Amino acid sequence: MSFPLLTATAVAPALGAVVTAAVPSARRTAAKWTALAFSLITVGLAAAVLIRFEPGGDRYQLTESHSWIADFGVRYELGVDGIAVAMVALTAVIVPFLIGAGWNDADHAQDAPAARRWRPTQGFFALILMVEAMVVMSFMATDVFLFYIFFEAMLIPLYFLIGGFGDRAGEHPESEQAKQRSYAAVKFLLYNLAGGLVMLAAVIGLYVVAADDLAGGGTFSLQTLVEARASGELTFAESTERWLFLGFFFAFAIKAPLWPVHTWLPNAMGESTAPVAVLITAVVDKVGTFAMLRFCLGLFPEASVWATPVVLVLALVSIVYGALLALGQRDMKRLIAYASISHFGFIILGIFAMTSQGQSGATLYMINHGVATAALMLVAGFLISRRGSRLIGDYGGVQKTAPLLAGTFLVAGLATLSLPGTGPFVSEFLVLVGTFSRYPVAGIVACTGIVLAALYVLILYQRTMTGPVTEAAGKMRDLRPRELAVVTPLIALLIFLGVFPKPLTDIVNPAVNHTMSDVGKTDPAPAELEARK
Amino acid sequence: MSPENYLYLSALLFTIGACGVLIRRNAIVVFMCIELMLNAANLALVAFSRMHGNLDGQIAAFFVMVVAAAEVVVGLAIIVMLYRSRHSASVDDASLMKL
Amino acid sequence: MESLIGGLVAAPLLGAAVLLTGGRRLDRSGHWLGTALAGLSFVFAAVLFFDMLGKDAEERTLTSHLFSWVPVEGFQADVAFQLDQLSMTFVLLVTSVGSLIHLYSVGYMAHDERRRRFFGYLNLFMGAMLLLVLADNYLLLYVGWEGVGLASFLLIGFWQHKPSAATAAKKAFIVNRVGDVGLAIAIFLMFTTFGSFAFSAVLDEQVAAGAGQATLTGIGLMLLLAACGKSAQVPLQSWLGDAMEGPTPVSALIHAATMVTAGVYLVVRSADIFNLTPDAQLVVTIVGAASLLFGAFVACAKDDIKKSLAGSTMSQIGYMMLAAGLGPIGYVFAIMHLVTHGFFKAGLFLGAGSVMHAMNDEVDMRRYGALRRHMPVTFVTFGLAYLAIIGFPGLSGFFSKDEIIYAAFAKGGTQGWILGGVTLLGAALTAYYMTRMMLLTFFGEKRWQPDAAGREPHPHEAPRVMTIPMIVLAVGSVGAGAYFSLGERFAHWLEPVTGLGHEEAPLSHGMVSLAATAVMLIGVAGAWAQYGRRPVPLVAPAGRWVTRAARRDLLQDDFNHAVLVRPGNYLTRGLVYVDHKLVDGVVNGTAAAFGGLSGRLRRVQNGFARSYAVSMFGGAAVLVAATLLMRAV
């Protein structure tokens, strides 16, 4: 038996979480370095996965399969396709930056006398690593039940991350911020649990149907189910398939989040610290869109096609609505949250446009949005940490006193508005082209998102960074070396992905072709070539 | 004598016990009423055992007796503790567990 | 040779990267590095140009494939360049004017502490502009297209501490973004129609003819929308005037000579599509004509020297756009006017910058006057550029503009007469506003005022590093037109790319020239009557409603504000309310409902053991009753 590389990739951060949590209370610097070391080990393992993965090879590679709960056909099955490889790499790459950016974020909680016993610094980093482990696991699980477990379990550490750690030092537990934060954490948990509950019903339903049809008895194995569907051994009644699809989709739409079940995200991102906000939007939410591609389209292709019109409309509403609301925000973290909702609209649009360009674009979008939002949110976090206010109106003229901060903020913002030369442009354009070639009107409506993105990003930049130097900006320190070390690689990555995305597309394309053939769709042919025939 | 009469007696005892539990405030009396109900059940079990001609009911009755004995031990201890702390054996005074 | 094309683009981009990331170390030498790289790019361009001249007209196109950019199933975007005569024209214009303006900026920005960054942005602009004109497919062109928009944004807002500059920068970017959406949709349409957006696949009359007329018109109109954004044409013109908040060299390079003409490049580059769709072509000419008059009116009324020049730029690009809309009879002259305009307008802006430099950054022409004796070099170069733009016989503008007027008449029919009339009216207005500018600035008596800090202006000639570029551009303004026109040299140069049409106009060439010269003289005389003979008041007279409207840019901002900004604000605020109260309200309401319900249910748990016992017995009784009932049924 070969070395279980995928398991190792998930176990490394989990182990890191345990070790970090065990570091004694007084040694919080040691805890930070431990967490960083384990996150870097995970990067190494993810890189190994990336290298071992052959783009032209089997659909799922590096597979591991063990029986787990034999009575219910639950297996411990892992495997990655091109999309999953990309997502695992994204997760592994982002987390060290979050640890670097959040280096001192939990320390003030430690200084509060009442909290000394629960070691917040250790807890903060352990929880982040725990989330990473679960996210990685859910990207790799090819057993529906196994996926479900981690899909739900990641809510627990996230709940504590949102509820337990805020922007302000030494805030009173009865203060307005603390109440808002606890509201955000509970809202996050309830929303996602509600989705998970519905999904659980669908998971069980899937098992029941499979147990009826398959000779080998009920199973949760994705590969077995997809193959059985393709061979006709497994058939769903039309209404059954639709209900099961809706069950899965509901959970993923909440996680993604899609309008109108999006309202937990601005609260969660606004109230948590910047690294946690990035963790939510750049990594955890991607599980939702990833799962749409893998489970909704893979298991229920006909229902997916059936639901496409509604999903497209919801995605378009998300794009425009998220962008307009971003324009109306006074809190910069909430602004970024609404911008993310708009971007998730693009991702879902790309997935359900059912074209190669759309789905490749959506996959690239997940990566690029992760990196771009990470950069923007972390720089915003640095800004907020200097003044302690999240309100846009409290800043102005920062560019004069902290040019590096303003410059990185601008570059990250430009990436967020999909400027050519940065990664998000490639993905957004692919999504739009893919959508347009099948649904021209949807493509054009989505284009309004391009203009609105420019508006909210540039207005944010103008209000915070330009203009006369305000009192707040006057004493502002420019980026520290640690902060620069966090932001620079992210920006370099964004530009690299914009100029030379080929390594990524090479990995993603075959997986997208598989998904397209699952759904049984082919790209529309160019009109002029059609006419010539 | 038909075994049915035992069942009537059992039902009567059970009802008396239940009414006692509901009506009386004194914890000791409530406790005795519970014992009465348990024994009513025992009587019914033994009667059924006789009616069906096997020993299952009697075995169950033994179990009930064992449980009742254990219950008496724990329950009386609680009642004694309650009495010590509040100088009353009224069950209505012990409503601290409500939310 | 092919690899030089990559070097051409890479040199300024490298400069931008080094200057923007190099840090303080480069503060002292950075501007020379930037200028040197711009110059290097010009040298590459010159080498390529002479190489190209050595080949036959049909074999001059060079291509260079660098790498595969976005390979996705059915979608192929490459980083590849194509250098043909049209691109070459632009490359030479961009690198030559660009290098000169780099040089000028060394002097102009000498006292700015962020000069290094300024040169980084200028280099970024040059790289993006070269990418734009050298791209061999529309997607790469789009990269350059937004790249120059970014550079424009950064440079307009270079003095970010001024709120007006920051606002102008944002406005320019966003208005351009609207245009960019047009380009994006045009690319979508090409992709869905032809399965590709490479020039080699799309720009072929036979291929294009296979597409439906509606599709072609759609592509044409979307390309036009993009061109309107970038070239500040009606209806996306509103950003150009505000863009004058940027440093003057920026206005000269980006907002006069090169970037704003990219729209004309786009239309001429897509000639094969436009030739097949008369409807789109007609819209192009209408947009051109409208912008021509719009810009000219605004230029007549503005007292701010740079904003007046901005109006003039818009008007001149209107000429080019109009010519490009005329089809093969106009393409060559659109580009020719574009090149000559690049020289004289850059010269005018640099002259204006020199004047501002001398006058403590005063921009109000009514506070200038009598500067010709104090700034002789500026006066002469500005004067030559002035003569060129108004179409003084023998100078550049005369040749390029007359050809456009002639082509407009050659359109034929009523349309021809209308377009011809518009171009002639434009010529008169051009002469009027430029003469006005000339008189207000260099003639008359001193009307100098102390600036806000109370310093009296002491006009002096600019340093040599600034005057040399002005002199070179003045030479170009004088000679370029005649050189290009001699033996239709320029037309033959571009013909393999754009084609060349010959239509007979109802007026002969001589008559058009005569008419153009006549209206020019009328314009000059009108301005002289108003500003040359009489003393100029320091504060502008209120004027009639036309003047007032023109001063407010013909109410463009009021219109945009009323139609777009204000409803947008209301919509946004309304949606924030809806999201909070309605969407979130449903969720919070559900939560509150459950909370209330559980509050009620909680009361049942009263803590009395006996009441629990009642419910237990009650439950048991119900169960027994239910069992009996089921038995009975």
PDB file of N, CA and C in Angstrom, chain A residues 326-327 329-337 339 376-377 379-380 383-384 390-393 395-398 409-410 412-414 416-417 452-466, chain C residues 153 170 174:
ATOM      1  N   ALA A 326     -23.010  46.450  -1.540  1.00  0.00           N
ATOM      2  CA  ALA A 326     -21.635  46.828  -1.196  1.00  0.00           C
ATOM      3  C   ALA A 326     -21.479  48.338  -1.315  1.00  0.00           C
ATOM      4  N   LEU A 327     -22.137  48.899  -2.341  1.00  0.00           N
ATOM      5  CA  LEU A 327     -22.072  50.347  -2.521  1.00  0.00           C
ATOM      6  C   LEU A 327     -22.667  51.093  -1.344  1.00  0.00           C
ATOM      7  N   GLN A 329     -22.678  50.280   1.838  1.00  0.00           N
ATOM      8  CA  GLN A 329     -22.167  49.970   3.174  1.00  0.00           C
ATOM      9  C   GLN A 329     -21.271  51.079   3.705  1.00  0.00           C
ATOM     10  N   ARG A 330     -21.317  51.250   5.024  1.00  0.00           N
ATOM     11  CA  ARG A 330     -20.413  52.212   5.648  1.00  0.00           C
ATOM     12  C   ARG A 330     -19.282  51.502   6.377  1.00  0.00           C
ATOM     13  N   ASP A 331     -19.443  50.191   6.523  1.00  0.00           N
ATOM     14  CA  ASP A 331     -18.474  49.374   7.248  1.00  0.00           C
ATOM     15  C   ASP A 331     -17.666  48.613   6.203  1.00  0.00           C
ATOM     16  N   MET A 332     -16.338  48.773   6.223  1.00  0.00           N
ATOM     17  CA  MET A 332     -15.594  48.217   5.080  1.00  0.00           C
ATOM     18  C   MET A 332     -15.565  46.703   5.066  1.00  0.00           C
ATOM     19  N   LYS A 333     -15.650  46.077   6.233  1.00  0.00           N
ATOM     20  CA  LYS A 333     -15.671  44.612   6.212  1.00  0.00           C
ATOM     21  C   LYS A 333     -16.988  44.104   5.636  1.00  0.00           C
ATOM     22  N   ARG A 334     -18.055  44.775   5.995  1.00  0.00           N
ATOM     23  CA  ARG A 334     -19.347  44.369   5.420  1.00  0.00           C
ATOM     24  C   ARG A 334     -19.350  44.631   3.925  1.00  0.00           C
ATOM     25  N   LEU A 335     -18.696  45.712   3.523  1.00  0.00           N
ATOM     26  CA  LEU A 335     -18.605  46.007   2.087  1.00  0.00           C
ATOM     27  C   LEU A 335     -17.940  44.839   1.356  1.00  0.00           C
ATOM     28  N   ILE A 336     -16.834  44.375   1.914  1.00  0.00           N
ATOM     29  CA  ILE A 336     -16.137  43.266   1.258  1.00  0.00           C
ATOM     30  C   ILE A 336     -17.011  42.018   1.273  1.00  0.00           C
ATOM     31  N   ALA A 337     -17.777  41.858   2.339  1.00  0.00           N
ATOM     32  CA  ALA A 337     -18.666  40.691   2.408  1.00  0.00           C
ATOM     33  C   ALA A 337     -19.698  40.732   1.292  1.00  0.00           C
ATOM     34  N   ALA A 339     -19.444  42.365  -1.474  1.00  0.00           N
ATOM     35  CA  ALA A 339     -18.727  42.171  -2.746  1.00  0.00           C
ATOM     36  C   ALA A 339     -18.525  40.683  -2.987  1.00  0.00           C
ATOM     37  N   LEU A 376      -7.343  41.732  -0.056  1.00  0.00           N
ATOM     38  CA  LEU A 376      -8.087  42.956   0.262  1.00  0.00           C
ATOM     39  C   LEU A 376      -8.497  42.980   1.732  1.00  0.00           C
ATOM     40  N   MET A 377      -9.021  41.860   2.200  1.00  0.00           N
ATOM     41  CA  MET A 377      -9.532  41.815   3.569  1.00  0.00           C
ATOM     42  C   MET A 377      -8.397  41.938   4.577  1.00  0.00           C
ATOM     43  N   VAL A 379      -5.502  43.450   4.164  1.00  0.00           N
ATOM     44  CA  VAL A 379      -5.018  44.835   4.217  1.00  0.00           C
ATOM     45  C   VAL A 379      -6.037  45.704   4.950  1.00  0.00           C
ATOM     46  N   ALA A 380      -7.319  45.476   4.665  1.00  0.00           N
ATOM     47  CA  ALA A 380      -8.341  46.226   5.401  1.00  0.00           C
ATOM     48  C   ALA A 380      -8.205  45.957   6.892  1.00  0.00           C
ATOM     49  N   LEU A 383      -5.485  47.967   8.295  1.00  0.00           N
ATOM     50  CA  LEU A 383      -5.935  49.348   8.434  1.00  0.00           C
ATOM     51  C   LEU A 383      -6.780  49.486   9.700  1.00  0.00           C
ATOM     52  N   ILE A 384      -7.715  48.555   9.862  1.00  0.00           N
ATOM     53  CA  ILE A 384      -8.624  48.626  11.003  1.00  0.00           C
ATOM     54  C   ILE A 384      -7.847  48.491  12.308  1.00  0.00           C
ATOM     55  N   ARG A 390     -14.141  50.198  11.984  1.00  0.00           N
ATOM     56  CA  ARG A 390     -14.388  49.552  10.701  1.00  0.00           C
ATOM     57  C   ARG A 390     -15.087  50.501   9.742  1.00  0.00           C
ATOM     58  N   LEU A 391     -15.436  51.698  10.214  1.00  0.00           N
ATOM     59  CA  LEU A 391     -16.239  52.598   9.388  1.00  0.00           C
ATOM     60  C   LEU A 391     -15.354  53.305   8.366  1.00  0.00           C
ATOM     61  N   ILE A 392     -15.833  53.302   7.122  1.00  0.00           N
ATOM     62  CA  ILE A 392     -15.076  53.926   6.041  1.00  0.00           C
ATOM     63  C   ILE A 392     -14.885  55.408   6.324  1.00  0.00           C
ATOM     64  N   GLY A 393     -15.926  56.036   6.865  1.00  0.00           N
ATOM     65  CA  GLY A 393     -15.892  57.475   7.089  1.00  0.00           C
ATOM     66  C   GLY A 393     -14.861  57.912   8.100  1.00  0.00           C
ATOM     67  N   TYR A 395     -11.790  57.189   8.025  1.00  0.00           N
ATOM     68  CA  TYR A 395     -10.455  57.247   7.431  1.00  0.00           C
ATOM     69  C   TYR A 395     -10.413  58.318   6.347  1.00  0.00           C
ATOM     70  N   GLY A 396      -9.256  58.491   5.767  1.00  0.00           N
ATOM     71  CA  GLY A 396      -9.080  59.475   4.699  1.00  0.00           C
ATOM     72  C   GLY A 396      -7.638  59.929   4.667  1.00  0.00           C
ATOM     73  N   GLY A 397      -7.075  60.052   3.458  1.00  0.00           N
ATOM     74  CA  GLY A 397      -5.715  60.556   3.343  1.00  0.00           C
ATOM     75  C   GLY A 397      -4.648  59.591   3.803  1.00  0.00           C
ATOM     76  N   VAL A 398      -5.010  58.319   3.973  1.00  0.00           N
ATOM     77  CA  VAL A 398      -4.037  57.346   4.460  1.00  0.00           C
ATOM     78  C   VAL A 398      -2.854  57.224   3.500  1.00  0.00           C
ATOM     79  N   PHE A 409      -3.487  48.052  -0.805  1.00  0.00           N
ATOM     80  CA  PHE A 409      -4.954  48.082  -0.765  1.00  0.00           C
ATOM     81  C   PHE A 409      -5.501  48.315  -2.165  1.00  0.00           C
ATOM     82  N   LEU A 410      -4.869  49.227  -2.895  1.00  0.00           N
ATOM     83  CA  LEU A 410      -5.335  49.529  -4.249  1.00  0.00           C
ATOM     84  C   LEU A 410      -5.157  48.317  -5.165  1.00  0.00           C
ATOM     85  N   ALA A 412      -4.970  45.164  -4.380  1.00  0.00           N
ATOM     86  CA  ALA A 412      -5.935  44.132  -4.011  1.00  0.00           C
ATOM     87  C   ALA A 412      -7.331  44.529  -4.474  1.00  0.00           C
ATOM     88  N   GLY A 413      -7.646  45.820  -4.349  1.00  0.00           N
ATOM     89  CA  GLY A 413      -8.953  46.294  -4.798  1.00  0.00           C
ATOM     90  C   GLY A 413      -9.104  46.148  -6.296  1.00  0.00           C
ATOM     91  N   LEU A 414      -8.056  46.469  -7.025  1.00  0.00           N
ATOM     92  CA  LEU A 414      -8.128  46.339  -8.484  1.00  0.00           C
ATOM     93  C   LEU A 414      -8.304  44.885  -8.884  1.00  0.00           C
ATOM     94  N   THR A 416      -9.892  42.775  -7.088  1.00  0.00           N
ATOM     95  CA  THR A 416     -11.284  42.482  -6.767  1.00  0.00           C
ATOM     96  C   THR A 416     -12.214  42.975  -7.860  1.00  0.00           C
ATOM     97  N   LEU A 417     -11.874  44.082  -8.499  1.00  0.00           N
ATOM     98  CA  LEU A 417     -12.743  44.545  -9.574  1.00  0.00           C
ATOM     99  C   LEU A 417     -12.341  43.927 -10.912  1.00  0.00           C
ATOM    100  N   LEU A 452     -20.329  47.906 -11.514  1.00  0.00           N
ATOM    101  CA  LEU A 452     -20.602  48.164 -10.104  1.00  0.00           C
ATOM    102  C   LEU A 452     -19.381  47.822  -9.245  1.00  0.00           C
ATOM    103  N   ALA A 453     -18.652  46.777  -9.650  1.00  0.00           N
ATOM    104  CA  ALA A 453     -17.451  46.422  -8.885  1.00  0.00           C
ATOM    105  C   ALA A 453     -16.468  47.582  -8.898  1.00  0.00           C
ATOM    106  N   ALA A 454     -16.300  48.195 -10.080  1.00  0.00           N
ATOM    107  CA  ALA A 454     -15.396  49.346 -10.151  1.00  0.00           C
ATOM    108  C   ALA A 454     -15.878  50.433  -9.207  1.00  0.00           C
ATOM    109  N   LEU A 455     -17.183  50.634  -9.153  1.00  0.00           N
ATOM    110  CA  LEU A 455     -17.716  51.693  -8.293  1.00  0.00           C
ATOM    111  C   LEU A 455     -17.406  51.426  -6.825  1.00  0.00           C
ATOM    112  N   TYR A 456     -17.759  50.230  -6.338  1.00  0.00           N
ATOM    113  CA  TYR A 456     -17.602  50.073  -4.891  1.00  0.00           C
ATOM    114  C   TYR A 456     -16.144  50.011  -4.469  1.00  0.00           C
ATOM    115  N   VAL A 457     -15.306  49.439  -5.318  1.00  0.00           N
ATOM    116  CA  VAL A 457     -13.888  49.380  -4.939  1.00  0.00           C
ATOM    117  C   VAL A 457     -13.273  50.778  -4.945  1.00  0.00           C
ATOM    118  N   LEU A 458     -13.550  51.525  -6.016  1.00  0.00           N
ATOM    119  CA  LEU A 458     -12.879  52.822  -6.120  1.00  0.00           C
ATOM    120  C   LEU A 458     -13.440  53.828  -5.124  1.00  0.00           C
ATOM    121  N   ILE A 459     -14.720  53.727  -4.827  1.00  0.00           N
ATOM    122  CA  ILE A 459     -15.267  54.640  -3.818  1.00  0.00           C
ATOM    123  C   ILE A 459     -14.642  54.318  -2.464  1.00  0.00           C
ATOM    124  N   LEU A 460     -14.506  53.036  -2.173  1.00  0.00           N
ATOM    125  CA  LEU A 460     -13.862  52.644  -0.917  1.00  0.00           C
ATOM    126  C   LEU A 460     -12.441  53.202  -0.864  1.00  0.00           C
ATOM    127  N   TYR A 461     -11.716  53.035  -1.966  1.00  0.00           N
ATOM    128  CA  TYR A 461     -10.334  53.520  -1.995  1.00  0.00           C
ATOM    129  C   TYR A 461     -10.300  55.031  -1.832  1.00  0.00           C
ATOM    130  N   GLN A 462     -11.175  55.691  -2.574  1.00  0.00           N
ATOM    131  CA  GLN A 462     -11.159  57.155  -2.527  1.00  0.00           C
ATOM    132  C   GLN A 462     -11.438  57.665  -1.116  1.00  0.00           C
ATOM    133  N   ARG A 463     -12.450  57.091  -0.478  1.00  0.00           N
ATOM    134  CA  ARG A 463     -12.839  57.610   0.835  1.00  0.00           C
ATOM    135  C   ARG A 463     -11.807  57.325   1.903  1.00  0.00           C
ATOM    136  N   THR A 464     -11.141  56.168   1.817  1.00  0.00           N
ATOM    137  CA  THR A 464     -10.225  55.839   2.898  1.00  0.00           C
ATOM    138  C   THR A 464      -8.818  56.377   2.633  1.00  0.00           C
ATOM    139  N   MET A 465      -8.367  56.305   1.383  1.00  0.00           N
ATOM    140  CA  MET A 465      -6.944  56.506   1.137  1.00  0.00           C
ATOM    141  C   MET A 465      -6.604  57.889   0.598  1.00  0.00           C
ATOM    142  N   THR A 466      -7.498  58.522  -0.145  1.00  0.00           N
ATOM    143  CA  THR A 466      -7.133  59.783  -0.775  1.00  0.00           C
ATOM    144  C   THR A 466      -7.705  60.962   0.000  1.00  0.00           C
TER     145      THR A 466
ATOM    146  N   PHE C 153      -6.149  56.343 -14.589  1.00  0.00           N
ATOM    147  CA  PHE C 153      -6.700  56.515 -13.240  1.00  0.00           C
ATOM    148  C   PHE C 153      -5.611  56.940 -12.256  1.00  0.00           C
ATOM    149  N   LYS C 170     -11.483  58.605 -10.234  1.00  0.00           N
ATOM    150  CA  LYS C 170     -12.505  57.565 -10.093  1.00  0.00           C
ATOM    151  C   LYS C 170     -13.523  57.674 -11.209  1.00  0.00           C
ATOM    152  N   ILE C 174     -14.510  54.822 -14.000  1.00  0.00           N
ATOM    153  CA  ILE C 174     -15.836  54.202 -14.028  1.00  0.00           C
ATOM    154  C   ILE C 174     -16.528  54.446 -15.357  1.00  0.00           C
TER     155      ILE C 174
END
